[in-house]
Amino acid sequence: MALSGMRGLAVFISDVRNCQNKEHERLRVDKELGNIRTRFKNEKGMTPYEKKKYVWKMLYIYMLGYDVDFGHMEAVSLISAPKYPEKQVGYIVTSCLLNENHDFLRLAINTVRNDIIGRNETFQCLALTLVGNIGGREFAESLAPDVQKIIISSSCRPLVRKKAALCLLRLFRKNPDVVNVDGWSDRMAQLLDERDLGVLTSSMSLLVALVSNNYDAYWSCLPKCVKVLERLARNQDIPQEYTYYGIPSPWLQVKTMRALQYFPVVEDPSSRKSLFEVLQRILMGTDVVKNVNKNNASHAVLFEALSLVMHLDAEKEMMSQCVALLGKFIAVREPNIRYLGLENMTRMLMVTDLQEIIKRHQAQIITSLKDPDISIRRRALDLLYGMCDVSNAKDIVEELLQYLGTAEFAIREELSLKAAILAEKFAPNLSWYVDVILQLIDKAGDFVSDDIWFRVVQFVTNNEDLQPYAAIKVKEYLDKPSIHETLIKVGAYLLGEYSHLLVRRPGCSPREIFNLIHEKLPTVSTSAIPILLSTYAKILMHTQPPDPELQKQVWTIFRKYESCIDVEIQQRAVEYFEMSKKGAALMDILAEMPRFPERQSALIKKAEDTESDTAEQSAIKLRTQQQTSNALVVTDQPPPINGTATVNQLRLVKVPNMSNSDHRSTDQQLTHTDGMLTVVDPELPNSSADLLGDLLGPLAIEGPPATPRDGVPIEDALALATVGEQPNSVQPIGNIAERFNALCLKDSGVLYEDPYVQIGIKAEWRAHQGRLVLFLGNKNIAPLVSVQALTLPPSHLKMELSLVPETIPPRAQVQCPLQVINLRPSRDVAVLNFSYKFSAHVVDVKLRLPAVLSKFLQPILLNTDEFFSQWRSLSGPPLKLQEVIRGVKPLSLIDMANLFYSFNVTVCPGLDPNPNNLVASTTFYSEITQAMLSLIRIETDPADRTQLRMTVASGEPALTFELMEFIKEQLITIPSNPRPPPPVVEPPNIPAVSLSDPVAMLAGLM
C-alpha cells in the first residue's frame, strides 16, 4: 500500500513503535482511537484524504490486536469513492474488519456489483478480491452470476478472469447450494483450452471443487485434463515465468492429476494411453538432487502421480516401478523424502499383488524404526503393520518387541496395540502368542490395555493344552523381583485357575504358589486386589488334602479386607471367607471358569476399524475430508464388542499434568486427542453424566426425543446468565443448575445438554492458572451450523478460548481449550455464550463456567505454632472479619469438615480446645496476591446447629471479605455431592453389596 504523503499515519506508527512497554502502547492507541472517534462525529468537515488516513490508522490498530468497534460505516462508504486511493483503502479495511454476517456489508453490495460489471479493470480486481475474501451467502446470491460472466468473457484481461475464477471457487466452497453451476460442464471444458497458464491454474482449482461435488456432470473435461498434462509434460508453450526450477508449472500439474482422481475410470483408450505415457515420463524423470526447491516441486508432482497410478489401477509393471522408486526414496538421507516414501509405500499396500514386492524392502523399513525422527518411525511402524502376514509375522513382531524397549512414551501405546494385534492375527501357534503377549506386558505394561490381557485369558481358558504352558510361563515372570501390575493380574488369574496342573512340578505346591503371589500384594493398587483375593480362594479350593496352615493364612487376609473401604474388595473378602468354611462345597462354587463363547476379537475388530480409516484411503475420501477449523474433530467409530467401550483408538495424546498437589482428585488427569481420534459410539444410551463415559469414552449420541420436554426447572435460571436471555424452543436435558454446582466441586462433567448437543468440561488447576477443555458434541446425524461460543469473563478473570468451528459434523465432537488466569479474589462467575442452529431450531444459551473462587484454593495443613503465629499477626478488620451466621443447614462437625474439604479448605484437627469448633486453613492464588494464606475458625452451638460464628483472616482485605461470603453461601446452600474427605475425617459407613451368584463374581474379572 502506498502511504507516502500521510505524515499523520507515519508519525502514529513511529510513536507506537517507540513505546517502551505494552501499557504505554495501549495509552497511545486509546488516545488515537479517541481522536478518530471525535473526527468521525464531525464527518461533514472531513476531506477524503483525512477519512482515508483515519481508516488506515484503524486498520493498523486492528492489526496490532486491539478491538476496533466503530468506524465501520466510514470504511464501507469509501468503497463508493470515485478515486482509486480511497476505494482501495475502503475495500482493504472492509475485508479485514467485517465478517460475512455483518449488516454493513448489505449497504455495499450494489457498489461492489457496479465495480464488478464496470469497465475499470482495477476496480474489478478490488471488488473480486473483497468478495473472494468474505464469501458470504448474500454476496453469493447477488454476485455469483456476474462473476461467472467474467470468467467466460473474452473481453476481460487474464488477470481479471483469474481473480474471478478464484472468487467463484470461494463462493462455491462456502455456499454450494447457492452458486448455480448447472450446465457449466461445457464452459469448464472451454476454460481448460485456455492458453494463459494463470487463468488455466485458477480454472483447474475450480474444476477440482466441482468434480469433488459431482463428477458425473464433467466427463467432457477429462480428455481436456489429459491434454493439459501432455502439454506440461512435453514443455510445450510454457512461459518462462511459469517454469519453476526447470519444472513446467508444478502447481498446475498437481491440480490436474488431483482432478483426474475424482473420476472413477478413464474409459477412452486414447486418453488412457496418453495419460499413462505422461505418468511414465514423470516416474522416469524424477530423481533426488541437491537443490531443495527443485526436490520439493518434483516430488510434489511425483507423489500426486503415484496417487493417480494407484487410482487408475495401472498395470503391474508400472506399479512395480512405483514401488522400486519408493524403495530408493526410503533409503536417502533427506528425512522429508524418507517420510513421503514410507507414507506412499503404505498406500501402495492397498493395491493387490504388490505386497510381495514391498516385502523386498523390509530390512530398510525396519531400519527406519531406529530413525531419530519420530514421524518417520511412526510411518515405518504403520508400513510394517500393514505388510505383515503369516510369512513374516515372527520377524516383524520380534523387531517390534525389541524396539519397544527403547521407544519413547509417545509411541509405545500404538506400538503395543499393533504388536498384540499382529501376534493374534498371524500366530503360528498359541504358545508363541502367549510368549509374545507376556513379553509385551513385561516391557510396556503401562501402555497395554486390558483388552490385550483379557484376550490371553480367553485363549488359555478355551484351550486345555495351553493351560499348563501358560501357567508355568506366568510363574517364571512372577519369580522376578519386580514386574508390572498388569503382569501380576494375568499371573494371579491364570495361576488361580490352573496352578493345580503344576502341582507335581518342583516349586509349584499350593503353598509356594500362594507365597509367590502374596509377595506381590503390597505392590499392587486396589484394582488388582480383587483378582488376588479370587486367586487365594481358588488356591484354597484346589489344595487337596486341605492345608490348615495355608487356610489360616488365607483367612487372615480375608478378615483383614472385610473392613476395606472399597466395596468390591470388602464384598469379595466377606463372601470368600464365608464360602471357604463350606469345605467340599467350595469345589462346586469355585469351579473352573467355563469356556468363553466364540466371538470376534476386540483387538482384531479395532484393527479393522482403524485400517478403514487410516492414510491408505482413496483420493476421493482424502479430498472430501477437509476440516474448516483447527479445533479437534472426533468422528464416529463403530460400536465396541459386547458393549464394552474402548477408551481410545491407536493414538492417544495426554495433556501434560498442570497440578503438583496430591489433594486433587484423579478426575484431573486430563487426557484428550489434540488432532487425534477418540471413540464416539452412536448406539450407547445417553444415561450417564460422567465425563469419562460421556466425553472421552463413547459420546452418548441419540436423536431428539419424540416429544420435547415441557419446561425447564426453576433452578435452571441460577445456571443461566441474567443478561439478555432469550427463550429457546429447544429445552435442556437435566437440571443446568445442578450440573453447574457439581462442576464447582469436581473438575470434569457435563455442563449442558439438549436433544442436539452436549457440552462437557474437563479442567486442571494450578495456582492462579487453569486449563479447561470444552467438549462440544453433536448427537445427531445432521451437522450443527452457525456454531458460536463466546466467553464473557468478569474483571478478575482473564480468559482465552481457542477457535470454535462454525460447523460440527454429524456424530462428532470438537475440543476447544480455554485458558484461565485469576487476577484477584472475587466471587463473580464467567459466562459462556453458546449458540448454534439445527434444522429450524436456533439455540442460544448463556451458561455459567465453573471457574469459581474455590478452584484457586489449595489446602494446607498447619500445626499449632504455625497457625497461631499467623492468627495473632492478623488483628482486626479488614484483615480479620467475624460474623454470626443464621439460617445454616444443620450439619454435624464431620459433615461440615467434609464440606470444607470439597472446596479445598483443610480442617486442622486438635488446634481448638473446644470440641464444638473447627479450625481450617487454605492458600489462595491470584496474579496479584500470589500465594496468600487464609485462616478460618467456625464456632458452633451444639444446642442450635442452625447458627454459628465464623472468623476469617488473611493478609488481603478483599480476599478476607470474598472468602467469608463464599463460605457463607456454601453453608447456607449445601451442595449435594461434596468431595470425599481425606483420611483425617472419619469416612461414612458404606454398606457392602453382595452378589447372589459367586461364579458371576469371578466372571466379573473379564
CSV table of C-alpha atoms in Angstrom, one decimal, residues 26 45 110 131 147 184 216 286 400 424 441 463 490 584 643 672 685-686 694 729 821:
chain,number,residue,atom,x,y,z
A,26,ARG,CA,-2.2,1.0,25.0
A,45,GLY,CA,-15.9,18.9,7.6
A,110,ASN,CA,-24.7,-2.6,-5.1
A,131,VAL,CA,-16.0,-11.0,-2.5
A,147,VAL,CA,-18.6,-13.4,-11.5
A,184,TRP,CA,-21.1,-25.5,-16.6
A,216,ASP,CA,-20.8,-37.1,-13.5
A,286,THR,CA,12.1,-37.8,-11.1
A,400,LEU,CA,8.6,-54.5,17.3
A,424,GLU,CA,-3.1,-62.7,17.4
A,441,ILE,CA,3.2,-56.7,29.1
A,463,ASN,CA,-7.6,-74.4,25.0
A,490,VAL,CA,-2.5,-62.1,34.4
A,584,ALA,CA,-16.1,-79.7,50.0
A,643,GLY,CA,-20.9,-53.2,24.8
A,672,HIS,CA,-7.6,-35.5,25.0
A,685,PRO,CA,-27.8,-44.8,25.7
A,686,ASN,CA,-27.4,-41.3,26.9
A,694,ASP,CA,-19.9,-39.1,28.0
A,729,SER,CA,-37.7,-23.7,21.5
A,821,ILE,CA,-5.9,-16.7,34.7
